Coordinates of C-alpha atoms in Angstrom, one line a residue:
M1 CA -10.5 -17.0 27.5
C2 CA -11.2 -14.0 25.4
S3 CA -14.7 -12.5 25.2
V4 CA -16.6 -11.6 21.8
V5 CA -16.5 -8.3 21.1
A6 CA -18.9 -6.2 18.7
D7 CA -15.9 -5.1 16.0
C8 CA -14.5 -8.7 15.0
P9 CA -13.7 -9.6 11.3
T10 CA -16.4 -10.3 9.0
L11 CA -16.4 -13.7 8.6
G12 CA -18.5 -13.4 5.3
R13 CA -16.0 -11.9 3.6
L14 CA -14.5 -16.1 3.5
E15 CA -18.3 -16.8 1.4
K16 CA -16.8 -17.5 -1.8
L17 CA -13.8 -19.5 -1.6
D18 CA -11.6 -18.1 -4.6
N19 CA -12.0 -14.5 -3.5
V20 CA -10.2 -14.9 -0.1
R21 CA -7.2 -12.5 -0.8
L22 CA -4.1 -14.0 1.2
H23 CA -3.2 -17.4 -0.4
T24 CA -0.3 -17.7 3.1
M25 CA 3.1 -19.2 2.4
H26 CA 2.9 -21.1 5.5
E27 CA 1.7 -25.1 6.1
F28 CA 1.3 -27.0 8.9
D29 CA 0.5 -30.7 9.2
H30 CA -2.4 -30.1 11.7
L31 CA -5.6 -27.3 12.7
L32 CA -6.6 -27.2 15.9
V33 CA -10.0 -25.2 16.1
D34 CA -10.9 -23.3 19.3
G35 CA -14.3 -24.0 18.5
R36 CA -16.9 -22.1 20.5
N37 CA -14.5 -18.7 20.3
M38 CA -15.4 -18.9 16.0
L39 CA -18.7 -20.1 16.3
Y40 CA -19.3 -16.9 18.6
R41 CA -17.8 -14.7 16.0
A42 CA -19.5 -16.6 13.0
A43 CA -22.9 -16.4 14.4
W44 CA -22.0 -12.6 15.4
S45 CA -20.9 -11.6 11.6
N46 CA -23.4 -14.1 10.2
Q47 CA -27.1 -13.7 11.5
M48 CA -29.2 -15.6 8.6
L49 CA -32.3 -17.9 9.6
T50 CA -33.8 -21.2 7.8
H51 CA -37.0 -20.6 6.2
R52 CA -38.1 -22.0 9.9
S53 CA -36.4 -19.1 11.5
L54 CA -33.7 -21.5 12.8
P55 CA -30.1 -19.4 13.3
T56 CA -27.1 -21.3 10.9
G57 CA -25.2 -18.0 10.0
G58 CA -22.6 -19.6 12.9
V59 CA -22.4 -23.2 11.3
F60 CA -22.2 -21.6 8.0
G61 CA -19.8 -19.2 9.0
F62 CA -18.0 -21.6 10.9
L63 CA -17.8 -24.5 7.9
R64 CA -16.6 -21.7 5.4
T65 CA -14.0 -20.9 7.5
L66 CA -12.8 -24.2 7.8
L67 CA -12.6 -24.6 4.3
A68 CA -10.7 -21.6 3.6
A69 CA -7.8 -22.6 6.2
Y70 CA -8.0 -25.9 4.9
R71 CA -7.3 -24.4 1.3
D72 CA -4.8 -22.1 2.7
F73 CA -3.0 -23.4 5.1
G74 CA -2.3 -27.5 3.6
C75 CA -3.5 -28.8 7.0
P76 CA -4.1 -32.8 5.9
T77 CA -6.3 -32.4 9.2
I78 CA -8.3 -30.6 11.1
Q79 CA -9.7 -31.4 14.8
V80 CA -11.9 -28.7 16.8
C81 CA -12.1 -28.3 20.6
W82 CA -14.5 -27.4 22.9
E83 CA -15.4 -26.5 26.4
G84 CA -14.4 -29.2 29.4
K85 CA -17.7 -30.5 31.4
R86 CA -16.4 -28.7 34.0
N87 CA -13.8 -25.9 35.1
W88 CA -10.9 -26.1 37.8
R89 CA -10.7 -22.6 37.9
F90 CA -14.1 -21.7 38.9
K91 CA -13.1 -23.0 42.5
R92 CA -9.6 -21.6 42.4
F93 CA -11.3 -17.8 41.3
P94 CA -15.2 -18.0 42.2
A95 CA -15.1 -14.5 40.8
Y96 CA -13.7 -15.5 37.5
K97 CA -15.7 -14.5 34.2
G98 CA -18.1 -13.4 36.9
N99 CA -18.3 -10.1 34.6
R100 CA -19.8 -12.1 31.6
S101 CA -23.2 -11.6 30.3
R102 CA -24.9 -14.8 28.3
G103 CA -23.6 -12.5 25.0
P104 CA -23.9 -9.8 23.2
R105 CA -26.7 -8.3 21.2
D106 CA -26.3 -5.4 18.5
D107 CA -28.6 -2.7 17.9
T108 CA -31.5 -4.9 16.2
G109 CA -31.5 -7.4 19.3
F110 CA -29.4 -10.0 17.6
D111 CA -28.6 -12.2 20.5
C112 CA -25.3 -14.2 19.8
G113 CA -25.1 -16.0 23.0
A114 CA -29.2 -17.5 22.4
A115 CA -27.7 -18.4 18.5
V116 CA -24.6 -20.1 19.3
A117 CA -26.4 -21.8 22.1
S118 CA -28.8 -23.5 19.6
Q119 CA -26.4 -23.8 16.8
Q120 CA -23.5 -25.8 18.7
P121 CA -25.4 -28.8 18.9
L122 CA -26.1 -28.5 14.8
L123 CA -22.0 -27.4 14.4
R124 CA -20.8 -30.9 17.0
E125 CA -23.5 -33.1 14.4
L126 CA -22.3 -31.7 11.3
L127 CA -18.5 -31.7 12.1
A128 CA -19.0 -35.4 13.3
L129 CA -20.7 -36.5 9.7
A130 CA -17.5 -34.8 8.2
G131 CA -15.0 -37.3 9.9
I132 CA -13.7 -34.3 12.1
A133 CA -12.7 -35.5 15.3
Q134 CA -13.6 -33.1 18.4
W135 CA -11.9 -33.2 21.9
R136 CA -12.7 -31.8 25.1
T137 CA -11.8 -32.1 29.1
P138 CA -13.5 -33.6 32.2
D139 CA -12.1 -30.4 34.1
G140 CA -11.0 -27.5 32.2
E141 CA -11.7 -25.1 29.0
C142 CA -10.9 -25.0 25.6
D143 CA -7.7 -23.7 26.0
D144 CA -6.3 -26.5 27.5
V145 CA -7.7 -28.9 25.0
L146 CA -6.1 -26.9 22.3
Y147 CA -2.8 -26.7 24.4
A148 CA -2.4 -30.3 25.1
R149 CA -3.8 -31.7 21.9
G150 CA -0.8 -29.3 20.1
E151 CA 2.2 -30.8 22.7
E152 CA 1.0 -34.1 21.7
L153 CA 0.8 -33.8 17.9
A154 CA 4.1 -31.8 18.1
A155 CA 5.5 -34.3 20.2
D156 CA 5.7 -36.3 17.4
G157 CA 7.4 -33.7 15.2
E158 CA 4.4 -32.5 13.7
T159 CA 3.4 -28.7 13.2
V160 CA 0.2 -27.2 15.1
A161 CA -1.9 -24.3 13.9
V162 CA -4.8 -23.1 16.6
L163 CA -7.3 -21.0 15.1
S164 CA -8.2 -18.8 17.4
H165 CA -9.1 -15.1 18.2
D166 CA -7.9 -15.5 21.6
R167 CA -4.3 -14.6 22.6
D168 CA -4.3 -16.7 25.7
M169 CA -3.5 -19.2 23.1
Y170 CA -0.5 -17.6 22.0
Q171 CA 1.0 -19.6 25.4
V172 CA 1.5 -22.4 22.5
T173 CA 3.8 -20.3 20.6
T174 CA 6.4 -21.7 23.4
N175 CA 7.0 -24.9 21.3
P176 CA 8.3 -24.1 18.1
L177 CA 6.2 -26.3 16.2
C178 CA 2.9 -24.5 17.3
S179 CA 1.7 -21.4 15.6
V180 CA -1.8 -19.4 16.0
I181 CA -3.5 -18.0 13.1
R182 CA -6.5 -15.8 12.9
T183 CA -7.7 -13.1 10.8
D184 CA -8.1 -8.9 10.5
K185 CA -11.0 -7.3 10.7
D186 CA -10.4 -7.8 6.0
G187 CA -10.7 -11.3 6.6
D188 CA -7.0 -11.4 5.9
W189 CA -4.8 -14.4 7.8
H190 CA -2.4 -13.3 10.2
V191 CA 0.4 -16.6 11.3
V192 CA 1.3 -15.5 15.7
D193 CA 4.9 -17.2 16.0
R194 CA 6.7 -17.3 19.6
T195 CA 8.4 -13.2 17.4
V196 CA 5.2 -11.9 16.7
C197 CA 3.9 -12.5 20.4
E198 CA 6.5 -10.9 21.6
Q199 CA 5.9 -8.1 19.2
E200 CA 2.0 -7.9 20.0
L201 CA 2.2 -8.5 23.6
G202 CA 5.5 -6.9 24.8
G203 CA 7.0 -10.2 26.1
P204 CA 7.8 -13.9 25.5
P205 CA 5.0 -16.2 25.4
E206 CA 6.8 -18.0 28.9
K207 CA 5.7 -14.5 30.5
I208 CA 1.8 -14.4 29.7
P209 CA 0.5 -15.7 32.4
A210 CA 2.7 -13.5 34.6
L211 CA 1.8 -10.2 32.4
K212 CA -2.1 -11.1 32.7
A213 CA -1.9 -11.6 36.2
L214 CA -0.2 -7.9 37.3
A215 CA -2.3 -5.8 34.5
G216 CA -5.5 -7.9 34.7
D217 CA -7.7 -9.1 32.2
S218 CA -11.6 -7.5 31.9
S219 CA -12.6 -10.3 29.8
D220 CA -12.0 -13.1 32.6
N221 CA -12.9 -10.2 35.7
I222 CA -9.2 -10.7 36.6
P223 CA -8.4 -7.6 38.3
G224 CA -4.8 -7.9 38.4
V225 CA -3.1 -5.1 40.9
R226 CA -3.9 -1.9 40.8
G227 CA -2.2 0.8 39.2
I228 CA -0.7 -1.9 36.7
G229 CA -1.0 -2.0 33.2
P230 CA 0.0 -4.0 30.4
K231 CA 3.5 -1.6 29.5
I232 CA 4.5 -1.0 33.3
A233 CA 3.9 -5.4 33.8
A234 CA 6.1 -6.1 30.6
K235 CA 8.8 -3.6 32.5
L236 CA 8.3 -5.2 35.6
M237 CA 9.0 -8.6 34.1
V238 CA 11.9 -7.8 31.8
P239 CA 14.8 -8.8 34.8
H240 CA 13.2 -11.7 35.2
T241 CA 12.1 -15.3 34.0
S242 CA 9.0 -16.0 36.2
L243 CA 5.9 -14.1 38.2
S244 CA 7.8 -15.9 41.7
E245 CA 11.6 -14.2 40.9
L246 CA 8.9 -11.0 40.4
L247 CA 7.3 -11.5 44.0
S248 CA 10.7 -12.4 45.6
S249 CA 12.5 -9.0 44.0
A250 CA 9.4 -6.9 45.2
R251 CA 10.0 -8.2 48.9
S252 CA 13.5 -8.0 48.4
G253 CA 14.2 -4.7 46.5
E254 CA 16.5 -6.1 44.3
R255 CA 16.2 -6.3 40.6
W256 CA 13.0 -4.2 41.0
A257 CA 12.6 -2.2 37.7
G258 CA 9.5 -0.1 38.6
S259 CA 8.7 2.6 41.2
A260 CA 8.5 2.1 44.9
R261 CA 4.9 2.3 45.1
Q262 CA 4.8 0.0 42.2
R263 CA 6.8 -2.9 44.6
S264 CA 4.5 -2.0 47.3
Q265 CA 1.4 -2.2 45.2
V266 CA 2.5 -5.9 43.7
H267 CA 4.2 -6.5 47.2
D268 CA 0.5 -6.2 48.5
A269 CA -1.1 -8.3 46.3
A270 CA 1.1 -11.1 46.0
E271 CA -0.8 -13.9 46.7
D272 CA -4.1 -13.0 44.4
V273 CA -1.4 -12.6 41.7
S274 CA -0.1 -15.8 42.2
I275 CA -3.7 -17.2 42.2
F276 CA -4.6 -14.8 38.5
E277 CA -1.3 -16.5 37.2
E278 CA -2.5 -20.3 37.5
I279 CA -5.8 -19.1 36.0
V280 CA -4.2 -18.0 32.9
R281 CA -1.7 -20.7 32.1
L282 CA -2.6 -22.9 30.1
Q283 CA -2.9 -26.6 31.5
M284 CA -1.9 -30.1 30.2
C285 CA -4.7 -32.0 30.9
E286 CA -7.3 -35.1 29.9
L287 CA -8.1 -35.2 26.7
E288 CA -11.8 -37.0 25.8
L289 CA -12.4 -37.9 21.9
S290 CA -16.1 -36.9 20.9
P291 CA -18.3 -40.6 21.2
E292 CA -20.1 -39.5 17.8
H293 CA -16.5 -39.7 16.1
H294 CA -16.6 -41.8 13.0
Y295 CA -15.6 -41.7 9.6
P296 CA -17.2 -39.7 7.1
E297 CA -20.8 -39.8 5.7
K298 CA -20.8 -38.0 3.0
V299 CA -24.5 -38.5 1.8
D300 CA -25.7 -38.0 5.3
L301 CA -23.6 -34.9 5.8
Q302 CA -24.8 -33.1 2.4
A303 CA -28.5 -34.2 3.6
A304 CA -28.4 -32.4 6.2
L305 CA -26.3 -29.3 5.1
E306 CA -29.7 -28.9 3.0
D307 CA -31.9 -29.8 5.5
L308 CA -30.4 -26.5 7.3
G309 CA -30.5 -24.1 4.0
I310 CA -26.6 -24.0 3.8
L311 CA -27.2 -25.2 0.1
T312 CA -23.6 -23.4 -1.0
L313 CA -21.5 -26.2 1.0
A314 CA -23.9 -29.4 -0.1
E315 CA -22.1 -29.3 -3.3
E316 CA -19.3 -31.2 -4.7
G317 CA -16.6 -29.3 -4.0
P318 CA -16.7 -28.1 -0.2
L319 CA -18.8 -31.3 0.6
E320 CA -15.8 -33.4 -0.9
A321 CA -13.1 -30.5 1.1
L322 CA -15.4 -30.9 4.6
C323 CA -15.1 -34.9 4.7
S324 CA -11.9 -35.1 3.7
M325 CA -10.4 -33.0 6.3
G326 CA -10.6 -35.0 9.1
G327 CA -8.0 -37.4 7.9
T328 CA -8.0 -41.0 9.2
Q329 CA -5.5 -41.3 11.7
L330 CA -7.6 -41.6 14.5
F331 CA -9.2 -44.3 12.9
G332 CA -6.4 -46.4 11.3
E333 CA -8.0 -47.6 7.9
K334 CA -11.2 -48.7 6.8
H335 CA -12.2 -51.8 6.3

């Protein structure tokens, strides 16, 4: 649910796979990728064009990041998740994400939104040729898809890493088998578990929806409560396990951890805050597997990469790795 920011990590650091500095000791059974979030970041950091002036930097950066994560985290399978066909949140709160433009531009006039729009179909085709599963939902966000798919895998005792720079995804760490991984500005990996979530956000993952509902989230156009910032929100939530408890406290005054003015502000905004929390909270959802999903087609993938001018990924080593990421769990044995 986060917006793309201009200071995103330079994924170009991942260009040479043997030069990624951090070789993590963490290993996971599955890697779930926030498709659009990662494509935006890759497109912003890699603005290269083909000889036909077709933007392909996002595709290149995205696949390079997958290769680095596949190697460093030892994930047997990688799956990519995308936005839903619809999103119930817009009906619940019409102003949701209403402050977003199509995409950021830099000083040269590079239109990241347009670059992503043109590259997403290309990327999805390449992922299908590599045999990498792609998921979406009929009504919801990519965040919900990541959460629901992660819960499915964790229910079987499998460990899951979610590759995303969206802090809303920290909610997945309520499950001890699920973590979030991301890169910093230097291109180094960071693993976010429950403990790291509490350190960064001032509360456990279960409280993220309440904290954001109170403090607001400008990237999603959620106003929150006037005068309540992240630190105050965290302080107010300390005595409470849920937003409903806090709102009850604002009505009665019992176990209220803030000032009288803050109590009045929260009490007056109770109805809106409840809606905001519902919007921020990740939801279980119906999952749809991309109909294009099939066994890896190595020769076709190589030809497609060469046609796009992404020659370094069309070499035998990266090509073999890309075709190994999907596994065969969703197919059964090939006959």
